[in-house]
Amino acid sequence: MTINKIRNMFAKEFVNSWGKLYHGLMRIDELLGIEVNRIIHHSCESSGLLGSIDALLAASPEDLSSQSSGDPMINTYPYGVKTNKLFTRFLAICRGKTRLKTVLNRIISQCRKMSRRFPSEEPKTVFLLTDKWDSNTFVEYEADLLNYALHDNIWFVFLLVTDYGVTQIPFLPNYRDVFKSHEIPSNEEIITIENNIPMNILTEKLRISPFRFSYHAGPLNVHNNKVYFFNIDDSTWTKRIPMGFDFISDPIAEGRIDKTVLEKFLRIAQWLADEKLVLEAHEKAVFLDSGHSELEIFGMTIDSSKSYTDISGTYSDKQIESLISETETALNELINNCEANIIREY
């Protein structure tokens, strides 16, 4: 028996027994549940589950489902007939070489349109069929998705598809009333960065402006002062000792930058690259001998001895405080990783 035959055999067993998941989808949105059910049941004749999705993408069929008037009721991506009409339902497919980030960016864009067009109390639904999943990628979009769920009544269902079956990726429960028994946080309690800046643009910005972190231990501990310089082109860092306003020592240590840790930090710190952002600093009361740190990145400087207000109005004071805290946590992880990957000390 070939592998394809075994796959199809197990897939048929799955289809025959997937009723519980199907009924969960129907509770969220009947029309989208029916459409996904149609795709799943159509899939196991010969081509398998993924083969059916490939055929769907290649065929570019008419936009999914319709009312008696003939108007489509679901926006789809990346297949289906293009339409300027916006609906409260969105079905996206991430398959093959398509990156998960690409589809999640499209989902965020669609949610933004729906939140502006339709009343917040009107139910709106997004389904995603995907053959790949990455938790680290999902985290980048988690705050945005939760904000849309909590404040715009947009519900999300993510389904992981293989040739053996379909499973729901845990995120939101399959009933919208779940928030009725919980206090819904305000928009300021979940930070949303609407535009995820591509990593190549972030790294290009780092090439044209300094990226360094300085720690000033205070007047009684100047021997502990240090400055980290980060070189993006060759993924290296150096540590030096500040010697007055205009003088820096030769390197006292150098090492490699872990690209995964760096990318995680940049994803969190990308709010500082927002061209609309205008930060105004305010002095905080500090002890004379207390230390403070400075992060210079994307042409901005964040000093831990100061508080900040965004006079552009993009972020509230509470959001700025939370974003700085998250950035400092991610920066500490980056610095600790650098110290763990020292190549040479002098």
Coordinates of C-alpha atoms in Angstrom, one line a residue:
M1 CA 0.0 0.0 0.0
T2 CA 1.4 3.4 -1.0
I3 CA 1.7 6.3 1.4
N4 CA -0.9 8.3 -0.6
K5 CA -3.4 5.5 -0.1
I6 CA -2.7 5.4 3.6
R7 CA -3.1 9.1 3.8
N8 CA -6.4 9.0 2.0
M9 CA -7.6 6.1 4.2
F10 CA -6.9 8.0 7.4
A11 CA -8.3 11.2 6.0
K12 CA -11.6 9.5 5.2
E13 CA -11.8 8.2 8.7
F14 CA -11.2 11.7 10.0
V15 CA -13.9 13.2 7.7
N16 CA -16.4 10.6 9.0
S17 CA -15.7 11.5 12.6
W18 CA -15.1 15.3 12.5
G19 CA -18.6 16.2 13.5
K20 CA -17.7 17.6 16.9
L21 CA -15.2 20.1 15.4
Y22 CA -17.7 20.9 12.7
H23 CA -20.5 21.7 15.2
G24 CA -18.0 24.0 17.0
L25 CA -17.4 25.9 13.8
M26 CA -21.1 26.2 13.1
R27 CA -21.6 27.8 16.5
I28 CA -19.1 30.5 15.6
D29 CA -20.4 31.1 12.0
E30 CA -22.8 28.9 10.1
L31 CA -21.9 30.1 6.6
L32 CA -18.1 29.7 7.1
G33 CA -18.7 26.4 8.9
I34 CA -20.6 25.1 5.9
E35 CA -18.0 26.3 3.5
V36 CA -15.1 24.6 5.4
N37 CA -17.2 21.5 5.6
R38 CA -17.7 21.5 1.9
I39 CA -13.9 21.9 1.3
I40 CA -13.1 19.0 3.7
H41 CA -15.7 16.6 2.4
H42 CA -14.7 17.3 -1.2
S43 CA -11.1 16.6 -0.5
C44 CA -10.9 12.8 0.0
E45 CA -11.9 11.4 -3.3
S46 CA -8.3 11.1 -4.7
S47 CA -6.3 14.2 -4.1
G48 CA -6.3 14.3 -0.3
L49 CA -7.0 17.2 2.0
L50 CA -4.1 19.4 0.8
G51 CA -4.6 18.4 -2.8
S52 CA -8.2 19.7 -2.5
I53 CA -7.0 23.0 -1.2
D54 CA -4.4 23.2 -4.0
A55 CA -7.2 22.6 -6.6
L56 CA -9.3 25.3 -4.9
L57 CA -6.4 27.8 -5.2
A58 CA -5.6 26.9 -8.8
A59 CA -9.2 27.0 -10.0
S60 CA -10.1 30.5 -8.6
P61 CA -13.8 29.6 -8.2
E62 CA -16.6 32.1 -7.7
D63 CA -16.5 33.9 -4.4
L64 CA -17.8 31.5 -1.8
S65 CA -21.4 31.0 -0.9
S66 CA -24.2 33.4 -1.8
Q67 CA -27.6 34.6 -0.7
S68 CA -30.7 34.1 -2.8
S69 CA -30.0 37.6 -4.3
G70 CA -26.7 36.2 -5.7
D71 CA -24.5 38.5 -3.6
P72 CA -21.4 36.8 -2.1
M73 CA -21.2 36.7 1.7
I74 CA -17.6 35.8 2.3
N75 CA -14.4 37.6 1.3
T76 CA -11.6 35.2 0.5
Y77 CA -7.8 35.2 0.2
P78 CA -5.8 34.4 -1.9
Y79 CA -8.5 32.8 -4.2
G80 CA -12.0 33.6 -5.4
V81 CA -13.3 36.4 -7.6
K82 CA -12.0 39.8 -6.5
T83 CA -14.7 42.1 -5.2
N84 CA -14.8 45.7 -3.8
K85 CA -17.6 44.6 -1.4
L86 CA -16.6 44.1 2.2
F87 CA -18.4 41.4 4.3
T88 CA -18.3 40.4 7.9
R89 CA -16.8 37.0 7.0
F90 CA -13.3 36.3 5.8
L91 CA -11.8 32.9 4.8
A92 CA -8.0 32.9 4.3
I93 CA -5.8 30.0 3.2
C94 CA -2.0 29.7 3.9
R95 CA -0.6 26.9 1.8
G96 CA 2.6 25.8 0.1
K97 CA 5.2 28.5 -0.3
T98 CA 3.0 31.2 1.1
R99 CA 4.4 32.5 4.4
L100 CA 2.3 32.5 7.6
K101 CA 3.3 36.1 8.2
T102 CA 2.0 37.1 4.8
V103 CA -1.5 35.7 5.5
L104 CA -1.6 37.0 9.1
N105 CA -0.7 40.5 7.8
R106 CA -3.6 40.2 5.3
I107 CA -5.9 39.1 8.2
I108 CA -4.9 42.1 10.2
S109 CA -5.6 44.4 7.2
Q110 CA -9.0 42.8 6.7
C111 CA -9.9 43.2 10.4
R112 CA -9.0 46.9 10.2
K113 CA -11.4 47.3 7.3
M114 CA -14.2 45.4 9.1
S115 CA -13.7 47.4 12.3
R116 CA -14.1 50.7 10.5
R117 CA -17.0 49.6 8.3
F118 CA -19.2 47.6 10.6
P119 CA -20.6 48.4 14.1
S120 CA -18.6 46.9 17.0
E121 CA -21.6 44.9 18.2
E122 CA -22.1 43.2 14.8
P123 CA -20.5 39.7 14.8
K124 CA -17.6 39.4 12.4
T125 CA -15.6 36.2 11.7
V126 CA -12.2 35.2 10.3
F127 CA -11.3 31.5 9.4
L128 CA -7.8 30.5 8.5
L129 CA -6.9 27.1 6.8
T130 CA -3.2 26.6 7.0
D131 CA -0.7 23.8 6.4
K132 CA 1.9 25.5 8.7
W133 CA 2.1 27.1 12.1
D134 CA 4.7 28.9 14.1
S135 CA 4.0 30.1 17.7
N136 CA 6.8 32.7 17.5
T137 CA 5.2 34.2 14.5
F138 CA 1.7 34.2 16.0
V139 CA 2.9 36.1 19.1
E140 CA 3.8 39.1 16.9
Y141 CA 0.1 39.4 16.0
E142 CA -1.5 38.2 19.2
A143 CA -2.2 41.6 20.7
D144 CA -3.8 42.9 17.5
L145 CA -6.0 39.8 17.2
L146 CA -7.1 40.0 20.9
N147 CA -8.0 43.6 20.5
Y148 CA -10.2 42.9 17.5
A149 CA -11.9 40.0 19.3
L150 CA -12.5 42.0 22.5
H151 CA -13.5 45.3 21.1
D152 CA -14.7 44.7 17.6
N153 CA -16.5 41.3 18.0
I154 CA -14.2 39.7 15.4
W155 CA -13.8 36.0 16.1
F156 CA -10.9 33.9 14.9
V157 CA -10.7 30.2 14.1
F158 CA -7.4 28.7 12.9
L159 CA -7.4 25.3 11.4
L160 CA -4.2 23.3 10.8
V161 CA -4.6 21.0 7.7
T162 CA -2.5 18.0 6.8
D163 CA -3.2 15.1 4.5
Y164 CA -4.3 13.1 7.5
G165 CA -6.9 15.5 8.9
V166 CA -7.8 18.9 10.3
T167 CA -7.3 20.1 13.9
Q168 CA -8.2 23.4 15.5
I169 CA -5.2 25.5 16.7
P170 CA -6.1 26.6 20.2
F171 CA -6.9 30.4 20.5
L172 CA -10.4 31.6 21.0
P173 CA -13.1 29.2 22.3
N174 CA -15.9 28.2 20.0
Y175 CA -18.6 30.3 21.6
R176 CA -18.7 34.1 21.5
D177 CA -20.5 34.5 24.9
V178 CA -17.3 33.7 26.8
F179 CA -16.6 37.4 27.5
K180 CA -19.9 38.0 29.0
S181 CA -18.7 36.5 32.3
H182 CA -15.3 38.3 32.2
E183 CA -14.3 41.9 32.5
I184 CA -13.1 43.2 29.1
P185 CA -9.9 45.2 29.3
S186 CA -9.8 48.6 27.7
N187 CA -7.9 49.3 24.5
E188 CA -5.0 50.7 26.5
E189 CA -4.5 47.4 28.4
I190 CA -3.7 45.5 25.3
I191 CA -1.0 47.2 23.2
T192 CA -1.6 47.1 19.5
I193 CA 1.1 48.0 16.9
E194 CA -1.0 48.2 13.8
N195 CA 1.8 48.1 11.2
N196 CA 4.3 45.2 11.5
I197 CA 7.4 46.6 9.8
P198 CA 9.2 44.1 7.6
M199 CA 12.4 42.8 9.2
N200 CA 14.5 44.0 6.2
I201 CA 13.3 47.5 6.7
L202 CA 14.1 47.4 10.4
T203 CA 17.6 46.2 9.8
E204 CA 18.1 48.8 7.1
K205 CA 17.1 51.5 9.5
L206 CA 19.7 50.2 12.0
R207 CA 22.4 50.6 9.3
I208 CA 21.9 54.3 9.0
S209 CA 21.6 55.2 12.7
P210 CA 23.5 54.0 15.8
F211 CA 22.3 51.0 17.7
R212 CA 23.8 50.9 21.1
F213 CA 23.0 50.3 24.8
S214 CA 24.8 52.3 27.6
Y215 CA 24.7 51.5 31.3
H216 CA 25.8 54.2 33.7
A217 CA 26.3 52.8 37.2
G218 CA 26.2 56.2 39.0
P219 CA 29.0 58.4 40.3
L220 CA 30.0 56.0 43.1
N221 CA 30.3 53.0 40.7
V222 CA 31.8 54.4 37.5
H223 CA 34.0 51.4 37.1
N224 CA 30.9 49.4 36.2
N225 CA 29.9 51.7 33.3
K226 CA 29.7 50.0 29.9
V227 CA 28.5 50.5 26.4
Y228 CA 27.4 47.8 23.9
F229 CA 27.7 48.5 20.2
F230 CA 25.7 46.3 17.8
N231 CA 26.9 45.7 14.2
I232 CA 24.0 44.4 12.1
D233 CA 26.0 43.7 9.0
D234 CA 28.1 41.0 10.5
S235 CA 25.9 40.1 13.5
T236 CA 28.5 41.1 16.1
W237 CA 28.7 43.2 19.2
T238 CA 31.4 44.9 21.2
K239 CA 31.5 46.1 24.8
R240 CA 33.5 49.2 25.7
I241 CA 34.0 51.5 28.7
P242 CA 32.8 55.2 28.4
M243 CA 35.6 57.6 29.4
G244 CA 33.9 61.1 29.5
F245 CA 31.6 62.6 27.0
D246 CA 33.6 62.1 23.8
F247 CA 35.9 59.2 24.6
I248 CA 35.2 55.5 24.5
S249 CA 37.8 52.8 25.3
D250 CA 39.0 50.1 23.0
P251 CA 36.8 47.0 23.1
I252 CA 37.0 45.0 26.3
A253 CA 34.8 42.1 24.9
E254 CA 33.2 41.1 21.6
G255 CA 30.9 38.3 20.5
R256 CA 28.2 37.1 18.1
I257 CA 24.5 38.3 18.1
D258 CA 22.0 35.5 18.1
K259 CA 19.7 36.4 15.1
T260 CA 16.6 34.8 16.7
V261 CA 17.0 36.8 19.9
L262 CA 17.8 40.0 17.9
E263 CA 14.7 39.6 15.7
K264 CA 12.5 39.0 18.8
F265 CA 13.9 42.3 20.3
L266 CA 13.4 44.2 17.1
R267 CA 9.8 43.0 16.8
I268 CA 9.1 44.4 20.2
A269 CA 11.1 47.6 19.8
Q270 CA 9.8 48.4 16.3
W271 CA 7.3 50.9 17.8
L272 CA 10.4 53.2 18.1
A273 CA 10.7 53.1 14.3
D274 CA 7.3 54.6 13.8
E275 CA 7.8 57.8 11.9
K276 CA 4.7 59.4 13.4
L277 CA 6.2 59.0 16.9
V278 CA 7.3 62.2 18.7
L279 CA 8.5 61.5 22.3
E280 CA 8.9 64.2 24.9
A281 CA 11.1 63.3 27.9
H282 CA 10.3 64.2 31.5
E283 CA 12.8 63.9 34.4
K284 CA 12.1 61.4 37.1
A285 CA 13.2 61.7 40.7
V286 CA 16.2 59.5 41.1
F287 CA 18.8 59.0 43.8
L288 CA 22.2 60.6 43.2
D289 CA 24.1 57.3 43.2
S290 CA 21.5 55.3 41.3
G291 CA 22.4 53.9 37.9
H292 CA 20.5 54.4 34.6
S293 CA 20.6 53.1 31.1
E294 CA 20.2 54.5 27.6
L295 CA 19.0 52.7 24.5
E296 CA 19.8 54.4 21.2
I297 CA 17.9 52.8 18.2
F298 CA 16.1 54.0 15.1
G299 CA 17.3 57.6 15.8
M300 CA 15.5 57.5 19.2
T301 CA 17.0 57.5 22.7
I302 CA 15.2 55.9 25.7
D303 CA 16.7 56.9 29.0
S304 CA 15.6 54.8 32.0
S305 CA 15.9 57.9 34.3
K306 CA 13.1 59.7 32.3
S307 CA 9.5 59.2 31.5
Y308 CA 8.0 59.9 28.1
T309 CA 4.9 61.3 26.5
D310 CA 4.0 60.8 22.8
I311 CA 3.0 64.3 21.7
S312 CA 1.9 63.0 18.3
G313 CA -1.0 61.3 20.0
T314 CA -0.2 57.9 18.5
Y315 CA 0.1 56.3 21.9
S316 CA -1.3 57.2 25.4
D317 CA 1.0 57.6 28.4
K318 CA 0.0 54.2 29.7
Q319 CA 0.8 52.6 26.4
I320 CA 4.2 54.3 26.2
E321 CA 5.0 53.1 29.7
S322 CA 4.0 49.5 28.8
L323 CA 5.9 49.6 25.5
I324 CA 9.0 50.8 27.2
S325 CA 8.7 48.1 29.8
E326 CA 8.4 45.4 27.2
T327 CA 11.3 46.8 25.2
E328 CA 13.5 46.9 28.3
T329 CA 12.7 43.3 29.1
A330 CA 13.5 42.2 25.5
L331 CA 16.7 44.2 25.6
N332 CA 17.8 42.6 28.8
E333 CA 17.3 39.2 27.1
L334 CA 19.4 40.4 24.2
I335 CA 22.2 41.6 26.5
N336 CA 22.2 38.4 28.5
N337 CA 22.4 36.4 25.3
C338 CA 25.4 38.5 24.1
E339 CA 27.2 38.0 27.4
A340 CA 26.6 34.2 27.0
N341 CA 28.2 34.3 23.5
I342 CA 31.4 36.1 24.1
I343 CA 34.1 35.3 21.5
R344 CA 37.0 37.3 22.9
E345 CA 37.7 39.4 26.0
Y346 CA 40.6 41.8 26.3

